[in-house]
Coordinates of C-alpha atoms in Angstrom, one line a residue:
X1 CA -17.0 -37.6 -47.9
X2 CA -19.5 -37.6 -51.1
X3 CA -21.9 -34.7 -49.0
X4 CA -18.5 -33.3 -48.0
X5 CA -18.0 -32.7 -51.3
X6 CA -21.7 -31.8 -52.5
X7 CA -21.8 -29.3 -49.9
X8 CA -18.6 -27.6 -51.4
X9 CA -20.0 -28.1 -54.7
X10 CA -23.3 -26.5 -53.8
X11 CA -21.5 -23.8 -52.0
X12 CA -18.7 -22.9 -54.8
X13 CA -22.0 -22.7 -57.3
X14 CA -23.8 -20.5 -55.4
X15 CA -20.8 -18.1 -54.9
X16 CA -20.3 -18.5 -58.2
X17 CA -23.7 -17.5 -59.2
X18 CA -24.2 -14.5 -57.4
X19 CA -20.9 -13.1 -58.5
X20 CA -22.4 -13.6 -62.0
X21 CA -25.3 -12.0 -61.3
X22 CA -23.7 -8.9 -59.7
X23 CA -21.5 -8.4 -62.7
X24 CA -24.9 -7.8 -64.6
X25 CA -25.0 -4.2 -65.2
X26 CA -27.8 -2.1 -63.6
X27 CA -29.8 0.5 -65.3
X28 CA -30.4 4.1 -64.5
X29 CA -32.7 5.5 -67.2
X30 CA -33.1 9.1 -66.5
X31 CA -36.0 10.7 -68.3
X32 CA -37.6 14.5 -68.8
X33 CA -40.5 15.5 -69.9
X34 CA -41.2 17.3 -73.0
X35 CA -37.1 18.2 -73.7
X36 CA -36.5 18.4 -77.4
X37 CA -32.9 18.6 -79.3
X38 CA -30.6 20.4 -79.8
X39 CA -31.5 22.3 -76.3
X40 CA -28.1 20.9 -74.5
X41 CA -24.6 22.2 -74.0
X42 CA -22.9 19.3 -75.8
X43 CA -25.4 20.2 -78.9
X44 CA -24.3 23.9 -79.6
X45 CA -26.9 25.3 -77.6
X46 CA -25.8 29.0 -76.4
X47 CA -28.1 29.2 -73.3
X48 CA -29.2 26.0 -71.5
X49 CA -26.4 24.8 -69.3
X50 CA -26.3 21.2 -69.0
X51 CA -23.2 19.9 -67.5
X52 CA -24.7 16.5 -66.3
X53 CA -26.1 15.1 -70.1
X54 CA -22.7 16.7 -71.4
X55 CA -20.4 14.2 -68.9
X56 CA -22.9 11.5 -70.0
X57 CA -22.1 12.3 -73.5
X58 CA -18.3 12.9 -73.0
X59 CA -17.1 9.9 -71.3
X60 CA -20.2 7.9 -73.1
X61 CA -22.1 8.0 -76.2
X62 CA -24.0 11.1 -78.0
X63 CA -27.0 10.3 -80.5
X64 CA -27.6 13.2 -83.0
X65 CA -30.6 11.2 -84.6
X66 CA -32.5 9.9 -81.4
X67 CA -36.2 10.2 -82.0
X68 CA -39.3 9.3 -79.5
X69 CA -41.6 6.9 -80.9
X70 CA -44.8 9.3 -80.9
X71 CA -44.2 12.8 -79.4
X72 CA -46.9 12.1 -76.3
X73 CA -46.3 11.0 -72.8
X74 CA -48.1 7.9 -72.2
X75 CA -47.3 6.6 -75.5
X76 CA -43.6 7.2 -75.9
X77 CA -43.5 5.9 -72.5
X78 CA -45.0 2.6 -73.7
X79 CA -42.7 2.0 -76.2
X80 CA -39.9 2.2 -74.1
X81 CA -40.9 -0.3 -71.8
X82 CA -42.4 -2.8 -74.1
X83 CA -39.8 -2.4 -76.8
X84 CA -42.8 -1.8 -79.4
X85 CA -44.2 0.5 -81.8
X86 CA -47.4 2.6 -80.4
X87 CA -49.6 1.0 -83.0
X88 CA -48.7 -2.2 -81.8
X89 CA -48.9 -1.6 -78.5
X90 CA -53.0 -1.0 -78.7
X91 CA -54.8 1.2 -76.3
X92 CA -51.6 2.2 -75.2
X93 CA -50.9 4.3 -78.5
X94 CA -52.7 7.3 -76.9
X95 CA -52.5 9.2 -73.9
X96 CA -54.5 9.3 -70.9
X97 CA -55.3 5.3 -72.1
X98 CA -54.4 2.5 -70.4
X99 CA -51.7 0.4 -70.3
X100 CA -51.8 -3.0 -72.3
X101 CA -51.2 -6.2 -70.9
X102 CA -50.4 -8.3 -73.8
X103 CA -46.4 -8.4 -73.8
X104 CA -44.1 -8.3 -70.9
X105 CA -41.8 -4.7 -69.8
X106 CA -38.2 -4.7 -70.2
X107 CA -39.0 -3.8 -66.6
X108 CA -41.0 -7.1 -65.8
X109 CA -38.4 -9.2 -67.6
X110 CA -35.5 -8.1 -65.7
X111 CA -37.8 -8.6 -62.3
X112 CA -38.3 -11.8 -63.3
X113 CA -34.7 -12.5 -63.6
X114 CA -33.4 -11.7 -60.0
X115 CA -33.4 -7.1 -60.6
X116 CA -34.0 -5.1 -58.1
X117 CA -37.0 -2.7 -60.2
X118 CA -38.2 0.5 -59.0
X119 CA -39.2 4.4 -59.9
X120 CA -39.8 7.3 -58.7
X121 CA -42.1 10.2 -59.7
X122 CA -43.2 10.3 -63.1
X123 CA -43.3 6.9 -64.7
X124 CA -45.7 5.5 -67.3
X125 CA -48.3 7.6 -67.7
X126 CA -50.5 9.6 -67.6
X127 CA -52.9 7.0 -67.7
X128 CA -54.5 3.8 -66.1
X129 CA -52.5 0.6 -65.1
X130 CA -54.0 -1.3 -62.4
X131 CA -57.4 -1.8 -64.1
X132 CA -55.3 -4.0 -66.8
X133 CA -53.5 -6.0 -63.7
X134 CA -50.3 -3.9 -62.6
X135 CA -49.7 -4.1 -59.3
X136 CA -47.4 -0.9 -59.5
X137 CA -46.1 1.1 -62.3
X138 CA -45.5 -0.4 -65.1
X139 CA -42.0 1.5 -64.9
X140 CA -41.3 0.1 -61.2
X141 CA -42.2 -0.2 -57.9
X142 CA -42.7 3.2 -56.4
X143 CA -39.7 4.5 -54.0
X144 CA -39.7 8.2 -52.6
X145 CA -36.2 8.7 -54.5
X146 CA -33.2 6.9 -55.4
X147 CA -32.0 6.5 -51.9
X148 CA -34.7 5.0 -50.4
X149 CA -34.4 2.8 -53.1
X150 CA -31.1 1.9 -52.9
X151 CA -31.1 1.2 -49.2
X152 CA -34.3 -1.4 -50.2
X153 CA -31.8 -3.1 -52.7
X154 CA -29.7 -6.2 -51.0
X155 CA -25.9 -5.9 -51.6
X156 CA -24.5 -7.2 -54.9
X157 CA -28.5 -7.4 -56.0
X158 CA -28.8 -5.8 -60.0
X159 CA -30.8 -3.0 -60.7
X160 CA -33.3 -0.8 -62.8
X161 CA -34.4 2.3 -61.8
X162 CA -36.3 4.8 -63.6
X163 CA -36.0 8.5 -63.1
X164 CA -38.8 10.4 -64.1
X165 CA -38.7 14.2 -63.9
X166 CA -41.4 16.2 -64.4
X167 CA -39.1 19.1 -65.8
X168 CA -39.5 20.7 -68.1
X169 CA -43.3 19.9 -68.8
X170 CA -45.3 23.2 -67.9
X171 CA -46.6 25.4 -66.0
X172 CA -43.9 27.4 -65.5
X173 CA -42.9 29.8 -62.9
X174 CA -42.8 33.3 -65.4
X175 CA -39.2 34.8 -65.0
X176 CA -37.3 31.8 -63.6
X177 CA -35.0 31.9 -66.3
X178 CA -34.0 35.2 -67.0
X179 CA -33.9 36.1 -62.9
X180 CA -31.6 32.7 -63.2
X181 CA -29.1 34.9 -65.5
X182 CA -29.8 33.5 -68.7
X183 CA -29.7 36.2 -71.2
X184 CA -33.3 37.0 -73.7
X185 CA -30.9 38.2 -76.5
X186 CA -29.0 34.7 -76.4
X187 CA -32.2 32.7 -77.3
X188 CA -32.2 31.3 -80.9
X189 CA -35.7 31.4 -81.8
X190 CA -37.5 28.8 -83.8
X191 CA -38.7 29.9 -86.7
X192 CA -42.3 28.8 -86.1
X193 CA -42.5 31.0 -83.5
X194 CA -42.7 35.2 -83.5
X195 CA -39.0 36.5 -82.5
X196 CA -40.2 38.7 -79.4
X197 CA -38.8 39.3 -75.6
X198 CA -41.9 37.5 -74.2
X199 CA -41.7 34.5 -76.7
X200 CA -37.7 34.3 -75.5
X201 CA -38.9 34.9 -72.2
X202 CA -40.8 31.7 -72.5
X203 CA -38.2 29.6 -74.0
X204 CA -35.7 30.8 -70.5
X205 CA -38.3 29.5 -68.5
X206 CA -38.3 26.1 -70.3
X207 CA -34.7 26.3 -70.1
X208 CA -34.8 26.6 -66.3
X209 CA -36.3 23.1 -65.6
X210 CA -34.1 21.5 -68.2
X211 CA -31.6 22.7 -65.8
X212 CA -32.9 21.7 -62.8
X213 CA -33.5 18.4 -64.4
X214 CA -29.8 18.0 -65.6
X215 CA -28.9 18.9 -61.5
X216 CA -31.1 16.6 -60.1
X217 CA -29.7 14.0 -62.9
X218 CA -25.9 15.3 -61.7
X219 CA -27.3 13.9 -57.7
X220 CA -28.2 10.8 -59.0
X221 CA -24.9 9.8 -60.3
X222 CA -23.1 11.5 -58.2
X223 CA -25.0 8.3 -55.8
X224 CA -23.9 5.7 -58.0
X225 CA -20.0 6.9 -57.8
X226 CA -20.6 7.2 -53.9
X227 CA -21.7 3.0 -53.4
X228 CA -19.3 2.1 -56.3
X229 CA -21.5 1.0 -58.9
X230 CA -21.0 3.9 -61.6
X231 CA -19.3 1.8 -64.4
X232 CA -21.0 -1.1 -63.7
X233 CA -24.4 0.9 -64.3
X234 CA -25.9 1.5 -68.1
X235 CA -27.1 5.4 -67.9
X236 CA -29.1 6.8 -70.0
X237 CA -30.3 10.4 -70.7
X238 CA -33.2 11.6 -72.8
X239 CA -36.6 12.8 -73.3
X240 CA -40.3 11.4 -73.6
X241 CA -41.2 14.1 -76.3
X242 CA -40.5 17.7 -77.6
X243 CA -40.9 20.8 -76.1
X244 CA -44.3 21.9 -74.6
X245 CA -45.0 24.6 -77.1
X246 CA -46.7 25.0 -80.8
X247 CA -45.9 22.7 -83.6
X248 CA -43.2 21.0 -81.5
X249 CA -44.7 18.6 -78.9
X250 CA -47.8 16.0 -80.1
X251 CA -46.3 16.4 -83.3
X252 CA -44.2 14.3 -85.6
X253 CA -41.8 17.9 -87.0
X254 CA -38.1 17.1 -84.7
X255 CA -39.3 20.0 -82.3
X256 CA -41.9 17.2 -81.6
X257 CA -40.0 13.9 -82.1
X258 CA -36.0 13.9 -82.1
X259 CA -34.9 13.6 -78.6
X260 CA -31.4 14.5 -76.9
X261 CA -30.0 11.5 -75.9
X262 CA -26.9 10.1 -74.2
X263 CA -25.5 6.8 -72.8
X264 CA -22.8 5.9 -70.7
X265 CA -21.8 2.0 -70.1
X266 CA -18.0 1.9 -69.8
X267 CA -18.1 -1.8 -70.6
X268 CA -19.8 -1.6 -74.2
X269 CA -19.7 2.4 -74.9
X270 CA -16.2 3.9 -76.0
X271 CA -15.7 7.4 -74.2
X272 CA -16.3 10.3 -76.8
X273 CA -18.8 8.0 -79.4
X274 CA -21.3 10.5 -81.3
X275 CA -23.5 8.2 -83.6
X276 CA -25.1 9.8 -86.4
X277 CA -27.4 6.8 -87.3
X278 CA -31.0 7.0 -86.7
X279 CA -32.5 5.4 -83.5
X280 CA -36.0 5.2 -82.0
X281 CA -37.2 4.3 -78.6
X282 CA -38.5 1.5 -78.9
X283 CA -34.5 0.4 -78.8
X284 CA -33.9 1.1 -75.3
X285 CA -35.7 -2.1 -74.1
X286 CA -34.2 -4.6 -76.3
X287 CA -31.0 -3.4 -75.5
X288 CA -31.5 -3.6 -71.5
X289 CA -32.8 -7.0 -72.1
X290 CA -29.8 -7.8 -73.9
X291 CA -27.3 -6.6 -71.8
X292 CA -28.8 -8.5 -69.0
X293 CA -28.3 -11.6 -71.1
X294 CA -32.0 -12.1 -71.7
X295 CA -34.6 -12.7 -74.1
X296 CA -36.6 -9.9 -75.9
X297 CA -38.9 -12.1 -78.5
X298 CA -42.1 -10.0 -78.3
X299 CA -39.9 -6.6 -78.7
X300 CA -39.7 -4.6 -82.5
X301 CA -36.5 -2.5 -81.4
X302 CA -32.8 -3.4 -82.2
X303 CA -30.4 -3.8 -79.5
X304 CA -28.2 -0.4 -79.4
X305 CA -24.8 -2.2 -78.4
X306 CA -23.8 -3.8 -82.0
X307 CA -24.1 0.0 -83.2
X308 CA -22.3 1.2 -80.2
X309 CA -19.8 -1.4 -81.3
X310 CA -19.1 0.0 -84.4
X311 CA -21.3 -2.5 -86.5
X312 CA -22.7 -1.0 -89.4
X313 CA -26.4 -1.3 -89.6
X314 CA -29.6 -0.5 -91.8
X315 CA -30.6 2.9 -89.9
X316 CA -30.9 5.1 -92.4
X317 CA -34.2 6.5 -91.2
X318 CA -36.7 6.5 -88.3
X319 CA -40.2 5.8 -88.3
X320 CA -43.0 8.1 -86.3
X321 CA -46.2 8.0 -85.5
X322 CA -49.6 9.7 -83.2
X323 CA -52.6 9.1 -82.6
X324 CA -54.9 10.6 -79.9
X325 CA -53.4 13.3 -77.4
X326 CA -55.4 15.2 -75.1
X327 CA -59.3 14.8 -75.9
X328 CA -59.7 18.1 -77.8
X329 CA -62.3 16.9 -81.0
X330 CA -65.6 16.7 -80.5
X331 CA -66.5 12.8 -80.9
X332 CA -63.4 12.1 -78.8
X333 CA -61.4 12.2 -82.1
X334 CA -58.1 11.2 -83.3
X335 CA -55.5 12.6 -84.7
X336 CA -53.2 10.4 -87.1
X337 CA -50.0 11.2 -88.4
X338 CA -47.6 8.6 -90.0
X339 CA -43.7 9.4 -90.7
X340 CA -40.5 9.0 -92.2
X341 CA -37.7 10.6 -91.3
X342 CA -33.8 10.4 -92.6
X343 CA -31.1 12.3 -93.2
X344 CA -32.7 14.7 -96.2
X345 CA -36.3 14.8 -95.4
X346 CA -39.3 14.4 -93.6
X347 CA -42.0 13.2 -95.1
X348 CA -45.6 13.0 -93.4
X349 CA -48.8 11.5 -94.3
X350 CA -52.2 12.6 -92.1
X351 CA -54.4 10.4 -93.0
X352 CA -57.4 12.5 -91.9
X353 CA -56.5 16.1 -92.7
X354 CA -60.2 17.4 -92.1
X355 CA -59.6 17.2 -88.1
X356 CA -57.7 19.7 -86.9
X357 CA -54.2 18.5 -85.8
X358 CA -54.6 20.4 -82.7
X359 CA -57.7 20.0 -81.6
X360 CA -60.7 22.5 -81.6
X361 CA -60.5 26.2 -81.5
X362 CA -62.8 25.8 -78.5
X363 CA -62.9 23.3 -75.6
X364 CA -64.4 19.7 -76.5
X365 CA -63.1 18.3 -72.8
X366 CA -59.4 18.5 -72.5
X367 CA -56.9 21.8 -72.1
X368 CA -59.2 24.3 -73.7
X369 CA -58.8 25.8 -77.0
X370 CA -56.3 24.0 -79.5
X371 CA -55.9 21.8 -76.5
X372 CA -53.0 19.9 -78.2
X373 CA -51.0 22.9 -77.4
X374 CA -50.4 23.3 -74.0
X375 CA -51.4 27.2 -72.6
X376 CA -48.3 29.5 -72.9
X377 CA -47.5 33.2 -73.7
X378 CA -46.1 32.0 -77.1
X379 CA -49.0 29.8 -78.0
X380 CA -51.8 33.2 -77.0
X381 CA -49.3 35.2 -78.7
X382 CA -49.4 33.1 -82.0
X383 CA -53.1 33.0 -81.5
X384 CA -53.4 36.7 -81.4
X385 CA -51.9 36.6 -85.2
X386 CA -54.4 35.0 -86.9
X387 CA -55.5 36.4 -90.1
X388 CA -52.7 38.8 -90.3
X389 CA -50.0 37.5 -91.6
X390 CA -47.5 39.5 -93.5
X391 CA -46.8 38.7 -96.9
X392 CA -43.5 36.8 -98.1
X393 CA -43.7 35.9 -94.2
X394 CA -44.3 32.3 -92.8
X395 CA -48.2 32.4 -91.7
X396 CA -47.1 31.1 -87.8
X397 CA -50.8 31.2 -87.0
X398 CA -51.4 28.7 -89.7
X399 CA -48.4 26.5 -89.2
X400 CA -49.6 26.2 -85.9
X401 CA -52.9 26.1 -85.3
X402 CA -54.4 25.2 -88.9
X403 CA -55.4 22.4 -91.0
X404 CA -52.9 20.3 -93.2
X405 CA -52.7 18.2 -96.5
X406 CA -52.6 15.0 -96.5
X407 CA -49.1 14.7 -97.4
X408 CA -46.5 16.9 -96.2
X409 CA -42.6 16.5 -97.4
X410 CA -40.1 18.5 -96.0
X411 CA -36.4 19.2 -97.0
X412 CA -34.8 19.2 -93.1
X413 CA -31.2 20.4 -94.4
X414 CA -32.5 23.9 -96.0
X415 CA -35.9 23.8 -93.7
X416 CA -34.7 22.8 -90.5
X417 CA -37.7 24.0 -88.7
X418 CA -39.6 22.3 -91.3
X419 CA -42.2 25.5 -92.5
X420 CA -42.3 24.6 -96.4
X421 CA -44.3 21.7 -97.7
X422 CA -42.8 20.7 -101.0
X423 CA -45.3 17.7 -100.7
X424 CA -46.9 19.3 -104.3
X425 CA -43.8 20.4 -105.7
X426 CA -43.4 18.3 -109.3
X427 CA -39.8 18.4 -108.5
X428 CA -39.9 16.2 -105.0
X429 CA -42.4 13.6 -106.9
X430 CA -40.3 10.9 -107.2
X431 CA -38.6 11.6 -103.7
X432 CA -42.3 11.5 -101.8
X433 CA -43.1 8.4 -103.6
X434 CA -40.0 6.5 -102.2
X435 CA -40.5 8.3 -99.1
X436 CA -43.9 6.9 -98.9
X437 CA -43.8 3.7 -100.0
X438 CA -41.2 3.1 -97.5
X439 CA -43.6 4.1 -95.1
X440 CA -46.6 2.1 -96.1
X441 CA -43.7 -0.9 -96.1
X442 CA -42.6 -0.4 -92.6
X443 CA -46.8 -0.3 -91.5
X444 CA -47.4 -3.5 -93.6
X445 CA -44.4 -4.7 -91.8
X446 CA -45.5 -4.0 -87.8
X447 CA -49.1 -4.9 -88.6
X448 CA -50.3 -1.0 -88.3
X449 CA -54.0 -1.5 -88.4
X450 CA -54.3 2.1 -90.8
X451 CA -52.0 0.1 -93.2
X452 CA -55.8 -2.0 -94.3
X453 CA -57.9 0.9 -93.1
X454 CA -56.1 4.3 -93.2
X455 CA -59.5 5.8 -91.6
X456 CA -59.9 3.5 -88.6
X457 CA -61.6 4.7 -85.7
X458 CA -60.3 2.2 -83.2
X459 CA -57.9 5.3 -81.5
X460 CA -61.1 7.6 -81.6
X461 CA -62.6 4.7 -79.2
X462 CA -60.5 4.3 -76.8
X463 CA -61.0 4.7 -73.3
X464 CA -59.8 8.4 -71.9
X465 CA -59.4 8.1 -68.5
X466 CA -59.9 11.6 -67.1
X467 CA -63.4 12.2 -66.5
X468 CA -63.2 16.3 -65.9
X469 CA -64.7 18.8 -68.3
X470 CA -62.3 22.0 -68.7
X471 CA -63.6 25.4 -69.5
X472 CA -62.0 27.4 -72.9
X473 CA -59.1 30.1 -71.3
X474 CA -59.6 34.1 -71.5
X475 CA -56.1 33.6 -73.6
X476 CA -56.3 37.9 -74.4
X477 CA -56.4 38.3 -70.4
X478 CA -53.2 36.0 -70.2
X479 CA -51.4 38.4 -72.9
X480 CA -52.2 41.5 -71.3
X481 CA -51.1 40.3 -67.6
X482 CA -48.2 38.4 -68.6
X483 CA -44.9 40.3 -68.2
X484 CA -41.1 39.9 -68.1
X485 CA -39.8 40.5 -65.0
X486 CA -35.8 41.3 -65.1
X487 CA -33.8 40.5 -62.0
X488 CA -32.9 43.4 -58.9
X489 CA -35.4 45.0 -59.1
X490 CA -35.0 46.4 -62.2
X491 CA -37.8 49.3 -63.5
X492 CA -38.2 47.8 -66.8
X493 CA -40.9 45.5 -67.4
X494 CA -41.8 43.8 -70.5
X495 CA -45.4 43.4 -71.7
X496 CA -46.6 41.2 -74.0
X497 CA -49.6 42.9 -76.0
X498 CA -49.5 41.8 -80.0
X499 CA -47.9 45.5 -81.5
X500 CA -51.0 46.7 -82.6
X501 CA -52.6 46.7 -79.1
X502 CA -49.6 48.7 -77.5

């Protein structure tokens, strides 16, 4: 009778269990690469269709002030798996590094707890994992797609996977996006860049892969509805960093750092939420931790859930950071940048302003000239304009591609594209000394070694793992080949020679 009833015991516990465990949500973190707000339907942009993010956002969550931890693949990818700033996070604060090894994944965590973990395409990285004892990607065990994963997973099991697209990083195929129907006259322009067909041209294209990245986003879900599992997943939608063109990616201006962003988790997110309150990356872990019930000691991010809730919290402002990006200084130099950003201003302190931001203005090993700029029609074009600026004009070449003070300050509600340093404007004194001690708080705080040695050299020494040596580009030859190619056949073709060459 007594193993009667321990076997009835034993058996009611273990039902009991993995019915528990199956009401643990699973994860679907679906990520681009180099995507920057506002460029979604949902956000009042007139071209880019995204009707995947803008479900996610209507029957879910939409952040207005979501911002990457440093606006670089391997790094912003660290912090969203360890929960942690990239200065904490060691060799990992740079791309092309490796990945540390000193505090557990959100990934590793949940693996550890009975998930089902996997990936597919681009994970962490670029960089180097194994050499620090990964046995796979830090962002999960490799799968061909979401279905061969899902047919892996056992029935009921939970579940993280990780969705990394390669869209919309370059090189892009010229003339996908207006032979896709999107319209050059329809593009709003940054105002960092020239306003010409060929740089509009070259904001389509990007807009073509944010769309095939929204569809391929759509397939995915569409998955999760088919097996039943849709509101029992936590979905989320963003970015790794800004757009792949001048001053916007591998820089801490919002082209470069504030992400789109939308989650959907019927249990915890209300249909129709926008939040308005400053978030980082370095959240997301914490809060899949949480929501699996589990700990998150080692992690600096806040759990997003309270804040989905409704619970007012201190995010009144975001810190950003960057160190080394591609390896474009001689000496294998750094590039620092510290930041605040809330809802008036940006303020930014370069704690090296004699490097060049963007690297040399010929090859060191990485890219090719200004290598911290990926190669595009706008970035030649804006290289073209050097030294002939017009006057009462923004000097774009300059913006770019030049040096900077060590202090920039920026008023983001009349700048919005940030092009007018009031850093040493008697007027914004006081407001760049709050703005900065707050800053120099936060470092103090997460133990950022340039808090005791602003002019460290520890990111300058870091390993970069590629071991190639590019050559600098004929960028003038890429002008005068590059043209816009209308749809049908149409006889009018669009070059792209700087005026005074036409």
């Amino acid at each position: 009778m007594k193993s009667l009833l321990l076997a009835s015991f034993l058996f009611f516990s273990s039902l009991f269990a993995t019915k528990a465990q199956s009401k643990q949500p699973n994860i679907l973190f679906l990520i681009a690469d180099d995507w920057s707000f506002p460029h979604a339907g949902v956000y009042g942009d007139p071209v880019v269709r995204t009707p995947t993010f803008d479900r996610l956002a209507a029957e879910g969550a939409l952040f207005t002030n979501a911002y990457t931890a440093s606006p670089s693949c391997s790094p912003s990818r660290a912090s969203i798996l360890l929960g942690r700033y990239p200065h904490q996070n060691g060799d990992g604060g740079n791309l092309w590094s490796e990945f540390p090894n000193a505090h557990p994944t959100y990934v590793q965590i949940l693996e550890k707890a009975g998930y089902f973990t996997g990936a597919t395409r681009k994970g962490w990285g670029p960089g180097e994992f194994k050499v620090t004892g990964f046995e796979h990607n830090p962002a999960g065990k490799s799968f061909a797609d979401f279905t061969a994963f899902l047919k892996e997973r056992k029935a009921g099991e939970p579940f993280t996977f990780w969705f990394g697209s390669s869209d919309p990083h370059r090189d892009y195929v010229a003339n996908t996006g207006i032979q896709a129907g999107m319209k050059l006259e329809n593009v709003v322009v940054p105002g960092f860049f020239p306003d010409n067909d060929c740089v509009r041209n070259d904001i389509l294209d990007y807009y073509f892969e944010i769309e095939r990245f929204d569809r391929e986003c759509g397939q995915l879900i569409a998955m999760l509805e088919e097996i039943g599992e849709l509101d029992n997943t936590i979905i989320v939608m963003t970015s790794d960093n800004g757009m792949p063109f001048p001053r916007a990616k591998a820089n801490l201006y919002d082209f470069g750092t504030r992400m789109p962003l939308a989650i959907r988790w019927p249990k915890k997110v209300k249909a129709g939420t926008v939040i308005h309150d400053f978030v980082n990356f370095v959240d997301f872990a914490p809060s899949f931790v949480e929501a699996a019930g589990l700990s998150k000691n080692s992690m600096s991010g806040q759990s997003l859930w309270a804040l989905l809730a409704g619970e007012k919290q201190d995010r009144n402002q975001v810190f950003l950071e960057r160190e080394r990006h591609a390896n474009v200084r001689k000496g294998d130099l750094s590039y620092p940048m510290r930041a605040v950003r809330n809802q008036d201003y940006l303020y930014i302190w370069n704690p090296m302003p004699e490097r060049n931001p963007v690297g040399d203005p010929t090859v060191h090993q990485s890219v090719g000239q200004y290598g911290d700029v990926d190669h595009s029609i706008t970035k030649f074009l804006i290289m073209a304009m050097e030294g002939k600026a017009e006057a009462g004009q923004p000097d774009l070449f300059q913006l770019s591609f030049g040096l900077r003070p060590e202090e920039e300050l920026y008023d983001v509600k009349k700048d919005p594209y940030q092009l007018h340093n009031l850093a040493d404007d008697p007027a914004f004194s006081e407001m760049k000394t709050v703005l900065r001690q707050q800053l120099l708080a936060w470092m103090e705080e997460t133990n950022d070694p340039r808090f005791e040695d602003p002019r460290s050299t520890f990111w300058d020494q870091v390993r970069y793992t590629p071991d190639y040596q590019m050559k600098d580009i004929d960028w003038q030859k890429q002008i005068e080949e590059y043209r816009i190619r209308p749809p049908f056949g149409s006889v009018r073709e669009i070059p792209c020679l700087p005026s005074s060459q036409q």
